[in-house]
Structures are given as structure tokens and as C-alpha cells.
Amino acid sequence: MTGTVRLTAAQAMVRWLSVQMTEDGTRFIEGVWAIFGHGNVAGIGEALHGIGAALPTWRGQNEQTMAHAAIAYAKTLRRRRAQAVTSSIGPGATNMVTAAALAHVNRLPVLFIPGDVFASRRPDPVLQQIEDFDDGTVSANDCFRPVVRYFDRISRPEHLLTCLPRALAVMTDPANCGPVCLAFCQDVQAEAYDYPESFFAPRVWRIRRPEPDPREVAEVAAMIRKAKAPVIVSGGGVIHSGAEADLAAFAKAHNIPFVETQAGKGANPWDDPMNFGSPGVTGSACGNALAARADLVVGIGTRFQDFTTGSWTVFQNPDRRLVSINLAGYDATKHGAVPCVGDAKVTLARLSAALGPHRAPAFDEASRRGWHETVARVTAAPAATNALPTDAQVIGAVQRVATKDTVAMCAAGTMPGALQVLWQAAAGGYHMEYGYSCMGYEVAGAMGIKLADPAKDVVCFVGDGSYMMANSELATAVMRRVPFTVVLTDNRGYGCINRLQIECGGAEFNNLYRDSDVAAEPEIDFVAHARAMGAHAEKAATIADLEAKVVAARARDIPSVIVIDTDPVPGTGAGGHWWDVAVPEVGGPERLEAARARYAAHAARQNVVN
Ligand SMILES: Cc1ncc(C[n+]2csc(CCOP(=O)(O)OP(=O)(O)O)c2C)c(N)n1
Ligand SMILES: [Mg+2]
């Protein structure tokens, strides 16, 4: 018989969370980002204050970007640890919905604890309550349902006994991993209940490594043996599994080159002889050449999103077959793939044993060298001219002064594609949120990476547009003394979408400020803006100046923002592939007709298997 302890539901929640441990002896939920309002200040706020350092609370500036920091933290720690984010009801809660979707797409754990309306309904409608005329059970928090792996509404204190273990089970399940939303009715947070003492016994959550079915291993091994030109597509699951070295060893032993997706890049260093860069829309020339002739594509821990597959035009061999090694049956079986469901590390070991000494036929190794020469050319420092630098030259500048600890990070804009093509990542040197590609992830995400791994030299690439969308966690990083380097490329607008618009036959319209309905084109002083939040900020006059400023930033204990004016027009200058963005079928001027013809020609090459 265990005794009981009388606690409010909020006190019980934070006490329980504080004793959920990883195998390393750390708390799984490191702490809680919080912005309070009437929906969480009295209940959750009091409980968090009471528990103190046993479950620390951090104050941020915006619920969405606090969650971005939490997500970057979990990604950096390969989903071995996570953070929680709590908000009031209403706008604070719905501010987090975008971040929940971001975590969902990227399969990353984060615990959302929005306040919810009164379970008793006594004061209805409470401030910020939306009222559904037809459904009395709906609240704003129902927006979370499609974008979390597990949603629950805590409308009685004893619900915690079942929903909390379920929440941790989801976040620590490698196949089902993702965000959880526990919408906490604001009156229930404050309600007392006699919880069993045993509920608060410390518990260790082991991240399991499921074995593949031997029959699936045998089938995939037979396919690899038969293949004349196999290629591996290494995705984010390889990193989550900690299978980076296993993948490189597998590729070497069986003579199968690999390409890395946005989520998978940096699992192995760029100079691994079997690393052929990236596939698809933002692919390297050598990677896409391999993909084009591959008769067997072996995906490991990848979702095969359209950037990876060039909207299914990058794998052009009519005989190509697809294998998908993945923990999630959903990913393993889609696109007509032959599935192998299992943890990447374990599955690679089983597959290698099944293949024995088998080595795939020789492939074009020289194309890799040629590609590296191309990268060197487009990222080289420009000769002294009056021309604005390109994004590729900005990447080159940071690359030349990068160390083995540098992590290049980004999420949206020109830079994600340019970085995937051009950045030569050291092992673990790349962090891209390109599942949701959410503008505004960058600054907060950089803080999350640094919080997770203080030894890293985090370089956040951000466009002027994404910076304008969300930058205020810079102030949080200043006050918490979390240093990182922001390289802000100011091309006066949404450069990448402007290029996409041109490619799709559209008029240049509403992307660059010069093409927008403004009375005066803005001259935004990003240096003054970042300084106002306490960051070190300065403008780089040239590419050489940028290099020097990136090096100097490493010595500071606060974030440094280095602004550089760039040319919005040039693309990456190397690599790349078609992307399916539908062009209007009728009407429009000549340029639209040309775009339509281009579109039809590419679309005719799509070889989707479902
Ligand atoms: C939240 C959000 N809104 C809109 C988009 C669509 N989008 C992708 S990139 C981009 C423009 C990015 O501009 P900027 O950050 O200045 O980068 P640039 O391409 O100019 O370097 C837009 C609007 C997005 N990815 N995320
Ligand atoms: Mg821009």
C-alpha cells in the first residue's frame, strides 16, 4: 500500500515531470519555457515556482519561438532529451500551433502545455475563450490536434495519472516520436487531489532500438546484391539513431555511395570518400548524377520529401527500385518502397552481415572531385568589385573560417538550399529545419542548439525576411548569455520566392521591397535593431570583413549579429534540380507560356510510384 499526497494538479504535473529520467541520469524534460497569463499563472506558475531548480523555468518573448528553441534543443540531442513550453489560453496557445506542426513534420519531441478554458465552465466565456456555437467541448487548443502525435485535455486532476505516462511514451518512442499537447484546464491546474505517492517514483525512459524482421533484411540484401548502381539516401533518422559511423562503414564495406538529405546532412563529414553530397532540388551535381542512374535507391531514415526526390524526377533509371529502411512503418512503405522496418544502427548491422563480403560495382568516383572544384569556384571570395556579394560567397566566407565545432544552421529562404548544396559540413556540423522550413526558426533555433551543446560554434544563417518575422529571442539569448553568430543576409526582401516567381513565369511582385506596394522602400537598420536587444551587432563591408567578424564573434558571451548586403538575383550557381511548383494552366503573358512549357516537360519525367 502506498500513501497519497495532496497536491494541486499543476504541482503534481511538474513533480512528475521532474523525475522522468534518461538512461544517462538526466531529466528527460530539461525544463519549461513559460509565458504566463490567466490561463497558467496561478496554477502552473505557482507549481513551477515551487519546484524551483528541480524543473527550471525560462522566460522567453514569444510562445512560438520559445518552442523553436525547445525543438532545436531536442534535435541537437537526437531526441534523447526535450523541453516543455507552457502558455496561457487563447493567443499564447495558438502561437504554439505553428511550432507544434514544425516538430510534428520533423518528428521531434516537445511538450506543449497550454492552459485551457474552465472545465467547470462557470465563468464562460472566460477571457480569450473562443465559442463554438455547435460544440461545447471545442476550445482554441483543438487546433493542436492535427499537429501533435498525442493530444489530451486535462479536465480532471486524476487524468494526469494516465496522460503523463502516455506523453512521455510518445516522446521517447523512436517510431512515433513527436510533439505532445496536454491542454490543461485552468481551474483544474489549481484543484487539489490525493495522488498516490508511487506515481512520483523516478522512472527511466529507455529509447528502444527495434530489430528489423529477418525476412525484410533478407529481401533487401538480395536486392542490393542484384543492383548494378545502388545509392544510399541518408536521412535524419540516421542521426537520431546515432548510426552515422555505421552508415559510413556500411557504404565503404559494400561500395555503395551515399547522398545526404537536409535532415541527414552532416551525419558524415563532407570529405568522406563515399559522401556524394545531396540529392534532388538542392542536390550536388555528383549526387544527382548518381541518383539519375541508380537502379536501387536505399533510403535510410528519410521521408523522401519532394526536395529529396526532385518531385520524383531525380531517380531517372526506368528500372530503379526503392528500399526504405525506417523505424516508422508509415515511412518504410510509402512510394512503393520495399520496406525494412527497424532502427538504422541495428538494421545496418544486420544488413551488412547478410551481405557478407559483397561489394557493389564500381561507380564514377571522379565526379565527386569535379563537384568539389565547382563548390570551391562558386564560394570563392570575389575579386574586389562594387558588386554585392552572392549568398554562395557568404557561405564561402563562413566556410573558410569554420572549425570542426561549427554548426551551420538555418530553416527558410535562399540559404537552406544554398547550404545543402555548398556547405562542407564537418561531422555534426549542420542543423537544418527543412521539414516545415519555417521562417522565424533561425534565431531561436540557434539558441536551442547552443543550449543543448555549449561546445558548438553555432552560425545562424538568416535572411532579412526571416529575421523580420521572428528575432526577439535574441534578447533572451543576451540575458541568458547564450552566444552564437547570426549572419544576416540583407537582400531587401524575399529573394528565394522572387526567383521562384520568375521561374514559374510570374511577374516580380510583392517579394522584394522594390516590387511591393510601399510609399518608400525601407532602409532597415538591422545593426541598430539587434543592438537594441543587447546583442553585439555590426555590418560587414566585404566578404573578407565578414570572415574576420565571424572569427571575432567566437570570443563573445552574447550573440553577435553580422549584417551583410547581398544580391537577391543569383541562385546557388551550382547543382540543383527541378521542383514541382504548379504553373497557371491558362492565360498570362508570354513568359507564363514559356514557364508552362518548361513545367510540362519536367512533369512528364515524374516517375511516382505509390
Ligand atoms: C512562416 C513562413 N512563411 C512563409 C514562408 C514562405 N517563404 C519561404 S522563404 C521566404 C522568403 C525568405 O526571405 P529571406 O529570409 O529574406 O531570405 P532570402 O531568400 O531573401 O535570402 C518565404 C516567404 C515560410 N517558409 N515560412
Ligand atoms: Mg531576403
XYZ file of C-alpha atoms and ligand atoms in Angstrom:
637
model
C 0.000 0.000 0.000
C 1.410 3.327 -0.898
C 0.249 6.524 0.716
C -1.141 9.537 -1.031
C -0.002 13.089 -1.282
C -2.346 16.014 -1.655
C -1.218 18.322 -4.462
C -2.784 20.599 -6.977
C -2.885 19.061 -10.437
C -0.267 21.560 -11.601
C 2.011 20.678 -8.671
C 1.552 17.001 -9.486
C 2.411 17.557 -13.145
C 5.680 19.386 -12.502
C 6.661 16.995 -9.723
C 6.083 14.019 -12.017
C 7.980 15.619 -14.903
C 10.926 16.363 -12.642
C 11.584 12.649 -12.026
C 11.290 11.289 -15.576
C 14.854 10.362 -16.393
C 17.003 9.394 -19.359
C 19.373 6.450 -19.282
C 22.189 8.962 -18.702
C 20.693 10.002 -15.405
C 19.475 13.399 -16.633
C 15.873 14.600 -16.657
C 14.138 13.838 -19.965
C 12.305 17.162 -19.795
C 15.138 19.518 -19.002
C 12.928 22.448 -18.090
C 9.984 24.584 -19.092
C 9.795 27.681 -21.264
C 6.967 29.785 -19.927
C 4.956 32.869 -20.705
C 2.193 33.262 -18.171
C -1.324 34.608 -18.485
C -4.520 33.988 -16.572
C -4.632 30.517 -18.127
C -1.469 29.235 -16.430
C -0.056 31.787 -13.983
C -1.997 30.790 -10.894
C -1.820 27.020 -11.317
C 1.228 26.049 -13.415
C 3.068 29.261 -12.476
C 2.800 28.569 -8.755
C 3.801 24.941 -9.248
C 6.873 25.826 -11.339
C 7.960 28.375 -8.783
C 7.551 25.802 -6.054
C 9.624 23.121 -7.730
C 12.493 25.523 -8.474
C 15.700 24.097 -9.908
C 14.291 20.568 -9.931
C 12.467 21.624 -13.119
C 13.766 25.038 -14.160
C 11.580 27.689 -15.781
C 12.809 30.047 -18.501
C 11.097 33.200 -19.658
C 11.096 33.943 -23.363
C 9.470 36.504 -25.642
C 7.073 34.559 -27.831
C 5.462 31.153 -27.364
C 6.234 30.045 -30.924
C 9.914 30.903 -30.810
C 10.384 29.524 -27.294
C 9.112 26.274 -28.784
C 11.542 26.651 -31.703
C 14.358 26.770 -29.163
C 12.965 23.652 -27.479
C 12.743 21.848 -30.811
C 16.317 22.737 -31.809
C 17.422 21.521 -28.387
C 15.754 18.133 -28.889
C 17.096 17.804 -32.441
C 20.634 18.560 -31.293
C 20.366 15.925 -28.571
C 18.986 13.388 -31.061
C 15.653 13.259 -29.266
C 17.344 11.929 -26.119
C 16.096 14.957 -24.139
C 13.389 17.546 -24.628
C 11.912 20.699 -23.162
C 8.360 21.799 -22.365
C 6.603 25.045 -23.263
C 3.655 26.417 -21.356
C 1.314 29.216 -22.352
C -1.885 30.822 -21.258
C -5.121 30.016 -23.086
C -6.086 31.605 -26.402
C -3.404 33.560 -28.272
C -0.489 32.201 -26.249
C -1.694 28.701 -27.005
C -2.359 29.216 -30.689
C 1.014 30.948 -31.042
C 2.469 27.493 -30.401
C 0.485 25.678 -33.091
C 2.988 26.526 -35.852
C 5.830 25.234 -33.710
C 3.871 22.062 -32.982
C 3.490 21.470 -36.703
C 7.204 22.090 -37.162
C 8.030 19.482 -34.515
C 5.491 17.076 -35.989
C 6.947 17.244 -39.513
C 10.476 16.839 -38.176
C 9.459 14.036 -35.756
C 10.902 15.887 -32.784
C 9.699 15.740 -29.179
C 8.439 18.798 -27.356
C 5.812 19.017 -24.636
C 3.226 21.746 -25.116
C 1.221 22.688 -22.026
C -1.253 25.397 -22.999
C -3.796 26.494 -20.471
C -7.365 25.685 -21.424
C -10.796 27.046 -20.563
C -12.504 26.251 -17.253
C -13.550 22.599 -17.056
C -16.373 23.746 -14.772
C -17.492 26.249 -17.437
C -18.612 28.530 -14.583
C -17.147 31.828 -15.837
C -17.732 31.094 -19.532
C -16.764 32.703 -21.748
C -13.520 33.348 -19.914
C -11.215 35.976 -21.435
C -9.808 34.671 -24.749
C -12.231 31.762 -24.965
C -13.484 31.069 -28.472
C -17.091 29.940 -28.522
C -18.184 27.214 -30.873
C -21.934 27.601 -31.423
C -22.428 23.888 -32.063
C -19.876 22.096 -29.902
C -19.420 22.773 -26.214
C -16.221 20.743 -25.979
C -14.184 22.743 -28.506
C -11.527 25.227 -27.429
C -8.743 27.019 -29.305
C -6.447 24.189 -28.274
C -8.228 21.817 -30.622
C -6.035 23.465 -33.301
C -3.231 21.285 -31.945
C -4.933 18.011 -32.802
C -3.612 17.519 -36.351
C -0.119 18.730 -35.496
C 0.785 16.663 -32.447
C 1.335 12.946 -32.006
C -0.732 12.917 -28.842
C -3.357 15.387 -27.700
C -5.160 15.325 -24.392
C -7.218 17.724 -22.380
C -6.762 17.592 -18.638
C -10.239 18.296 -17.304
C -9.926 16.309 -14.071
C -6.867 16.139 -11.784
C -6.683 12.356 -11.962
C -6.285 12.482 -15.762
C -2.601 13.096 -15.070
C -2.211 9.512 -13.900
C -2.779 8.268 -17.427
C -1.926 11.185 -19.702
C 1.542 11.987 -18.352
C 2.971 8.477 -18.880
C 1.393 8.438 -22.320
C 3.005 11.761 -23.158
C 6.468 10.509 -22.238
C 5.846 7.213 -24.033
C 5.166 9.115 -27.257
C 8.126 11.463 -26.914
C 10.548 8.619 -26.230
C 9.145 6.247 -28.852
C 11.572 6.436 -31.798
C 8.914 5.446 -34.347
C 6.066 7.603 -33.067
C 8.190 10.433 -31.705
C 6.813 13.944 -31.964
C 5.143 16.778 -30.109
C 2.582 16.251 -27.384
C -0.079 18.700 -26.285
C -1.560 18.475 -22.821
C -4.178 21.199 -22.730
C -4.596 21.960 -19.043
C -7.940 23.407 -17.957
C -7.094 26.446 -15.882
C -9.355 25.620 -12.944
C -8.127 22.024 -12.842
C -4.499 23.203 -12.567
C -5.385 24.645 -9.177
C -7.576 21.776 -7.960
C -6.230 19.535 -5.178
C -6.243 15.758 -5.383
C -4.800 12.867 -3.356
C -2.222 11.416 -5.752
C -0.606 8.047 -4.977
C 2.971 8.553 -3.709
C 4.086 5.772 -6.063
C 3.179 7.934 -9.051
C 6.179 10.140 -8.275
C 8.799 7.400 -8.108
C 11.643 8.247 -10.525
C 11.377 6.424 -13.821
C 13.918 5.837 -16.580
C 12.751 6.067 -20.188
C 14.844 3.918 -22.481
C 14.841 4.789 -26.192
C 14.466 1.383 -27.759
C 16.194 0.106 -30.905
C 13.764 -2.166 -32.721
C 15.283 -5.092 -34.626
C 14.227 -5.472 -38.263
C 12.289 -8.548 -39.369
C 14.902 -11.008 -40.748
C 12.701 -11.627 -43.797
C 12.785 -7.944 -44.675
C 16.555 -7.874 -44.189
C 16.940 -10.871 -46.489
C 14.805 -9.291 -49.190
C 16.724 -6.003 -49.105
C 20.071 -7.822 -49.082
C 19.018 -9.757 -52.188
C 18.061 -6.510 -53.919
C 21.410 -4.920 -53.055
C 23.286 -7.965 -54.370
C 21.498 -7.672 -57.688
C 21.879 -3.923 -58.057
C 24.403 -2.591 -60.544
C 24.198 1.035 -59.405
C 22.837 1.336 -55.879
C 22.827 4.595 -53.944
C 22.023 5.273 -50.302
C 19.895 8.258 -49.295
C 20.936 9.053 -45.733
C 18.229 10.922 -43.797
C 17.657 12.425 -40.395
C 16.818 9.030 -38.926
C 20.483 8.068 -39.253
C 21.379 10.896 -36.877
C 18.514 10.190 -34.470
C 19.710 6.609 -34.300
C 23.356 7.557 -33.771
C 24.167 5.428 -36.817
C 26.494 7.883 -38.574
C 29.667 5.790 -38.339
C 27.710 2.612 -39.069
C 26.423 4.152 -42.286
C 29.883 5.254 -43.400
C 31.299 1.804 -42.615
C 28.447 0.115 -44.479
C 28.945 2.330 -47.532
C 32.662 1.620 -47.558
C 32.386 -2.117 -46.956
C 29.773 -2.659 -49.679
C 30.994 0.037 -52.063
C 27.711 1.947 -52.120
C 27.986 5.748 -52.326
C 25.590 7.871 -50.300
C 23.892 11.236 -50.508
C 22.532 13.149 -47.517
C 19.126 14.850 -47.209
C 18.608 18.191 -45.470
C 17.872 16.416 -42.169
C 20.639 13.899 -42.758
C 23.430 16.252 -43.825
C 26.441 16.328 -41.556
C 25.845 12.789 -40.287
C 29.100 12.083 -42.044
C 31.687 14.680 -42.991
C 31.675 16.096 -46.497
C 35.094 14.620 -47.239
C 34.124 11.021 -46.542
C 35.068 9.381 -49.869
C 31.597 7.814 -50.165
C 29.740 11.094 -49.475
C 28.382 12.443 -52.756
C 26.685 15.485 -51.285
C 22.965 15.933 -51.557
C 20.175 14.654 -53.803
C 17.293 16.402 -55.512
C 16.188 20.004 -55.813
C 19.116 21.309 -53.824
C 21.389 18.488 -54.845
C 25.034 18.366 -55.785
C 25.812 17.624 -59.426
C 27.611 14.402 -58.481
C 24.818 13.301 -56.134
C 22.138 13.903 -58.731
C 24.182 12.093 -61.381
C 24.327 9.048 -59.119
C 20.612 9.359 -58.394
C 19.774 9.591 -62.111
C 21.388 6.280 -62.992
C 20.683 4.384 -59.747
C 18.837 1.109 -60.239
C 18.373 0.811 -56.475
C 17.716 3.671 -54.076
C 18.148 2.667 -50.443
C 16.611 5.287 -48.159
C 17.682 5.139 -44.534
C 15.730 7.250 -42.071
C 14.248 9.508 -44.735
C 10.715 10.670 -45.514
C 11.535 11.083 -49.232
C 10.078 14.573 -49.305
C 9.925 16.369 -52.647
C 13.213 18.221 -52.240
C 14.957 14.875 -51.843
C 13.295 13.258 -54.855
C 13.240 16.325 -57.129
C 9.469 15.826 -57.038
C 10.174 12.296 -58.331
C 12.234 13.298 -61.322
C 15.709 12.799 -59.888
C 15.716 8.987 -59.993
C 15.548 8.575 -63.768
C 16.630 4.969 -64.294
C 13.482 3.214 -65.585
C 14.492 0.084 -63.671
C 15.022 1.810 -60.359
C 13.634 0.213 -57.262
C 13.170 1.793 -53.886
C 14.003 0.434 -50.449
C 13.066 2.302 -47.301
C 14.751 1.443 -44.019
C 12.820 3.245 -41.342
C 11.557 2.840 -37.818
C 8.136 4.054 -38.824
C 6.097 1.651 -40.929
C 4.450 4.685 -42.470
C 7.734 5.912 -43.940
C 9.026 2.450 -44.774
C 6.109 1.532 -47.004
C 5.272 4.705 -48.884
C 6.107 5.422 -52.532
C 6.025 1.735 -53.377
C 9.179 1.133 -51.357
C 10.238 -2.316 -50.247
C 10.144 -1.801 -46.501
C 12.623 -2.711 -43.831
C 11.239 -1.541 -40.509
C 13.876 -1.147 -37.849
C 16.362 1.111 -36.123
C 19.023 2.383 -38.549
C 22.016 1.273 -36.483
C 20.722 -2.242 -35.874
C 19.391 -2.671 -39.391
C 22.694 -1.628 -40.970
C 24.468 -4.234 -38.861
C 22.016 -6.982 -39.836
C 22.096 -5.984 -43.478
C 25.870 -5.902 -43.549
C 26.024 -9.381 -42.029
C 23.554 -10.630 -44.658
C 25.639 -9.094 -47.459
C 28.892 -10.587 -46.230
C 31.811 -9.558 -48.471
C 29.506 -8.303 -51.250
C 30.674 -5.118 -52.967
C 28.604 -3.193 -55.477
C 30.126 -2.493 -58.910
C 32.418 0.477 -59.418
C 30.861 3.930 -59.864
C 32.026 7.313 -61.098
C 34.263 8.460 -58.248
C 35.809 11.269 -60.258
C 32.520 13.176 -60.410
C 32.938 13.900 -56.705
C 36.235 15.693 -57.231
C 34.766 17.678 -60.101
C 31.905 18.730 -57.856
C 34.233 19.938 -55.101
C 36.045 22.084 -57.650
C 32.714 23.614 -58.635
C 31.892 24.359 -54.995
C 35.293 25.965 -54.491
C 34.729 28.150 -57.548
C 31.268 29.467 -56.653
C 32.110 30.058 -52.988
C 35.483 31.721 -53.634
C 35.979 35.258 -52.372
C 35.087 37.697 -55.138
C 37.626 39.946 -56.768
C 37.332 43.464 -55.413
C 34.375 44.972 -57.282
C 31.414 47.107 -56.450
C 29.059 44.184 -56.996
C 27.110 42.928 -53.992
C 28.225 39.507 -52.783
C 26.165 36.410 -53.530
C 24.807 34.000 -50.929
C 27.333 31.435 -52.186
C 30.171 33.856 -51.424
C 28.766 34.462 -47.938
C 28.751 30.706 -47.353
C 32.335 30.540 -48.613
C 33.415 33.203 -46.127
C 31.953 31.334 -43.151
C 33.278 28.048 -44.510
C 36.845 29.317 -44.727
C 36.903 30.192 -41.041
C 34.773 27.252 -39.822
C 36.180 24.820 -37.278
C 35.306 21.208 -36.520
C 32.827 22.563 -33.946
C 30.982 24.890 -36.311
C 27.304 24.108 -36.875
C 25.708 25.854 -39.851
C 22.002 26.257 -39.153
C 19.012 27.715 -40.978
C 15.387 26.995 -41.847
C 13.906 29.052 -44.688
C 14.860 31.293 -47.578
C 17.731 31.078 -50.027
C 20.215 29.762 -47.518
C 18.817 26.264 -46.794
C 19.176 25.214 -50.416
C 22.459 27.025 -50.868
C 23.852 25.469 -47.707
C 22.730 21.969 -48.616
C 24.451 22.298 -51.952
C 27.578 24.171 -50.868
C 28.268 23.830 -47.142
C 31.033 21.356 -46.444
C 29.920 20.080 -43.078
C 32.193 18.521 -40.522
C 30.592 15.607 -38.683
C 27.655 17.042 -36.757
C 28.188 20.435 -38.386
C 24.772 21.031 -39.908
C 21.334 21.749 -38.475
C 18.577 22.469 -40.962
C 14.884 22.720 -40.224
C 13.664 21.873 -43.699
C 10.695 19.705 -42.855
C 8.449 22.711 -42.150
C 11.017 25.253 -43.393
C 9.580 27.761 -41.004
C 10.706 31.360 -41.315
C 11.496 32.571 -37.830
C 13.008 29.317 -36.569
C 16.546 30.567 -37.099
C 17.439 32.846 -34.174
C 15.562 30.854 -31.533
C 16.792 27.597 -33.039
C 20.387 28.772 -32.825
C 19.839 29.451 -29.125
C 18.359 25.955 -28.682
C 21.384 24.311 -30.325
C 23.808 26.231 -28.139
C 21.806 25.390 -25.000
C 21.927 21.714 -25.939
C 25.614 21.650 -26.836
C 27.596 24.623 -25.498
C 30.804 23.357 -27.123
C 29.425 24.099 -30.579
C 30.206 27.229 -32.571
C 26.701 27.902 -33.851
C 26.378 30.008 -37.001
C 22.823 31.010 -37.799
C 22.269 31.990 -41.428
C 19.171 34.137 -41.709
C 17.656 36.265 -44.452
C 16.291 39.734 -43.797
C 12.768 38.363 -44.282
C 13.083 35.557 -41.733
C 14.813 37.878 -39.275
C 11.928 40.330 -39.573
C 9.459 37.534 -38.920
C 10.926 36.441 -35.599
C 14.005 37.746 -33.864
C 13.037 38.580 -30.308
C 14.593 35.524 -28.655
C 17.840 37.357 -29.391
C 17.024 39.319 -26.244
C 16.521 36.047 -24.370
C 19.897 34.780 -25.578
C 21.503 38.040 -24.435
C 20.010 37.820 -20.960
C 20.805 34.125 -20.595
C 24.310 34.679 -22.054
C 23.901 32.141 -24.843
C 26.366 33.130 -27.563
C 26.035 32.302 -31.242
C 26.720 34.070 -34.524
C 23.956 35.354 -36.754
C 24.920 36.031 -40.362
C 22.080 38.167 -41.671
C 21.967 38.428 -45.465
C 20.073 41.573 -46.376
C 18.830 41.396 -49.967
C 15.869 43.659 -49.236
C 13.120 41.135 -49.490
C 12.102 37.562 -50.095
C 14.841 36.709 -52.571
C 14.205 32.990 -52.989
C 10.478 33.390 -53.565
C 11.189 36.167 -56.044
C 13.383 33.738 -58.003
C 10.711 31.050 -57.753
C 8.146 33.539 -59.019
C 10.294 34.284 -62.068
C 10.864 30.566 -62.693
C 7.106 29.992 -62.571
C 6.532 32.678 -65.174
C 5.176 35.238 -62.765
C 5.860 38.946 -62.681
C 8.250 40.115 -59.960
C 5.642 41.109 -57.436
C 5.347 41.552 -53.668
C 8.593 39.777 -52.736
C 11.396 42.319 -52.953
C 10.527 45.675 -51.419
C 11.241 47.296 -54.772
C 8.331 45.346 -56.293
C 5.933 45.894 -53.406
C 3.227 48.441 -52.751
C 5.216 50.750 -50.478
C 5.409 54.514 -50.376
C 9.143 54.329 -49.734
C 11.468 51.354 -49.866
C 12.602 50.687 -46.309
C 16.191 51.038 -45.159
C 16.022 48.736 -42.172
C 18.944 49.235 -39.826
C 19.424 45.663 -38.656
C 22.574 46.551 -36.734
C 20.730 49.107 -34.627
C 17.829 46.693 -34.194
C 19.979 43.843 -32.899
C 21.966 46.209 -30.693
C 18.752 47.452 -29.163
C 18.183 43.948 -27.831
C 21.655 43.847 -26.343
C 23.382 41.753 -28.984
C 26.737 42.687 -30.451
C 25.939 43.827 -33.977
C 27.909 45.220 -36.898
C 27.858 45.380 -40.635
C 30.374 43.536 -42.790
C 31.551 45.674 -45.669
C 33.090 42.873 -47.700
C 33.437 39.098 -47.774
C 36.900 39.390 -46.188
C 35.446 41.597 -43.463
C 32.719 39.009 -42.848
C 35.353 36.305 -42.327
C 37.132 38.413 -39.726
C 33.895 39.282 -37.928
C 32.773 35.633 -37.767
C 36.071 34.747 -36.098
C 35.855 37.662 -33.644
C 32.292 36.669 -32.664
C 33.559 33.434 -31.120
C 35.144 35.313 -28.237
C 31.870 36.898 -27.042
C 29.482 35.602 -24.418
C 26.466 37.152 -26.119
C 25.057 36.651 -29.607
C 26.732 38.537 -32.452
C 24.718 39.696 -35.438
C 26.736 40.356 -38.592
C 24.744 42.011 -41.348
C 25.868 41.851 -44.958
C 24.145 43.299 -48.024
C 23.719 40.655 -50.724
C 22.480 40.411 -54.283
C 18.970 38.908 -54.414
C 19.222 37.756 -58.015
C 21.842 34.976 -58.363
C 20.908 31.449 -57.348
C 23.290 28.917 -55.871
C 25.363 28.816 -59.028
C 25.848 25.058 -58.896
C 23.919 21.827 -58.587
C 20.174 21.856 -58.261
C 17.198 20.216 -59.883
C 13.610 20.835 -60.863
C 10.954 21.286 -58.188
C 7.253 20.783 -58.807
C 5.529 24.120 -58.208
C 2.440 24.261 -60.393
C 2.335 26.950 -63.093
C -1.052 28.511 -64.033
C -2.557 26.412 -66.823
C -4.227 29.211 -68.746
C -3.836 32.885 -69.503
C -0.982 35.200 -68.877
C 1.788 36.744 -70.930
C 4.489 35.053 -72.969
C 6.772 34.337 -70.038
C 3.987 32.289 -68.483
C 3.632 30.261 -71.670
C 7.359 29.526 -71.597
C 7.113 28.528 -67.926
C 4.148 26.289 -68.731
C 6.145 24.536 -71.440
C 9.066 24.048 -69.039
C 6.689 22.756 -66.398
C 5.043 20.261 -68.743
C 8.423 18.937 -69.913
C 9.598 18.324 -66.364
C 6.291 16.937 -65.130
C 6.376 14.390 -67.970
C 9.504 12.943 -66.368
C 7.920 12.341 -62.969
C 8.048 8.677 -62.086
C 5.946 8.445 -58.970
C 5.191 5.014 -57.575
C 2.542 4.785 -54.908
C 6.425 31.184 -41.795
C 6.712 31.143 -43.245
N 6.061 31.968 -44.079
C 6.311 31.925 -45.410
C 7.213 31.053 -45.926
C 7.486 31.039 -47.423
N 8.828 31.562 -47.654
C 9.899 30.746 -47.745
S 11.311 31.565 -47.892
C 10.547 33.061 -47.880
C 11.315 34.337 -48.010
C 12.536 34.367 -47.148
O 13.139 35.648 -47.260
P 14.517 35.914 -46.566
O 14.522 35.350 -45.196
O 14.843 37.350 -46.700
O 15.507 35.017 -47.423
P 16.138 35.308 -48.866
O 15.605 34.247 -49.787
O 15.752 36.684 -49.290
O 17.612 35.179 -48.667
C 9.168 32.889 -47.758
C 8.190 33.997 -47.732
C 7.869 30.195 -44.998
N 8.748 29.275 -45.384
N 7.630 30.286 -43.680
Mg 15.901 38.391 -48.124
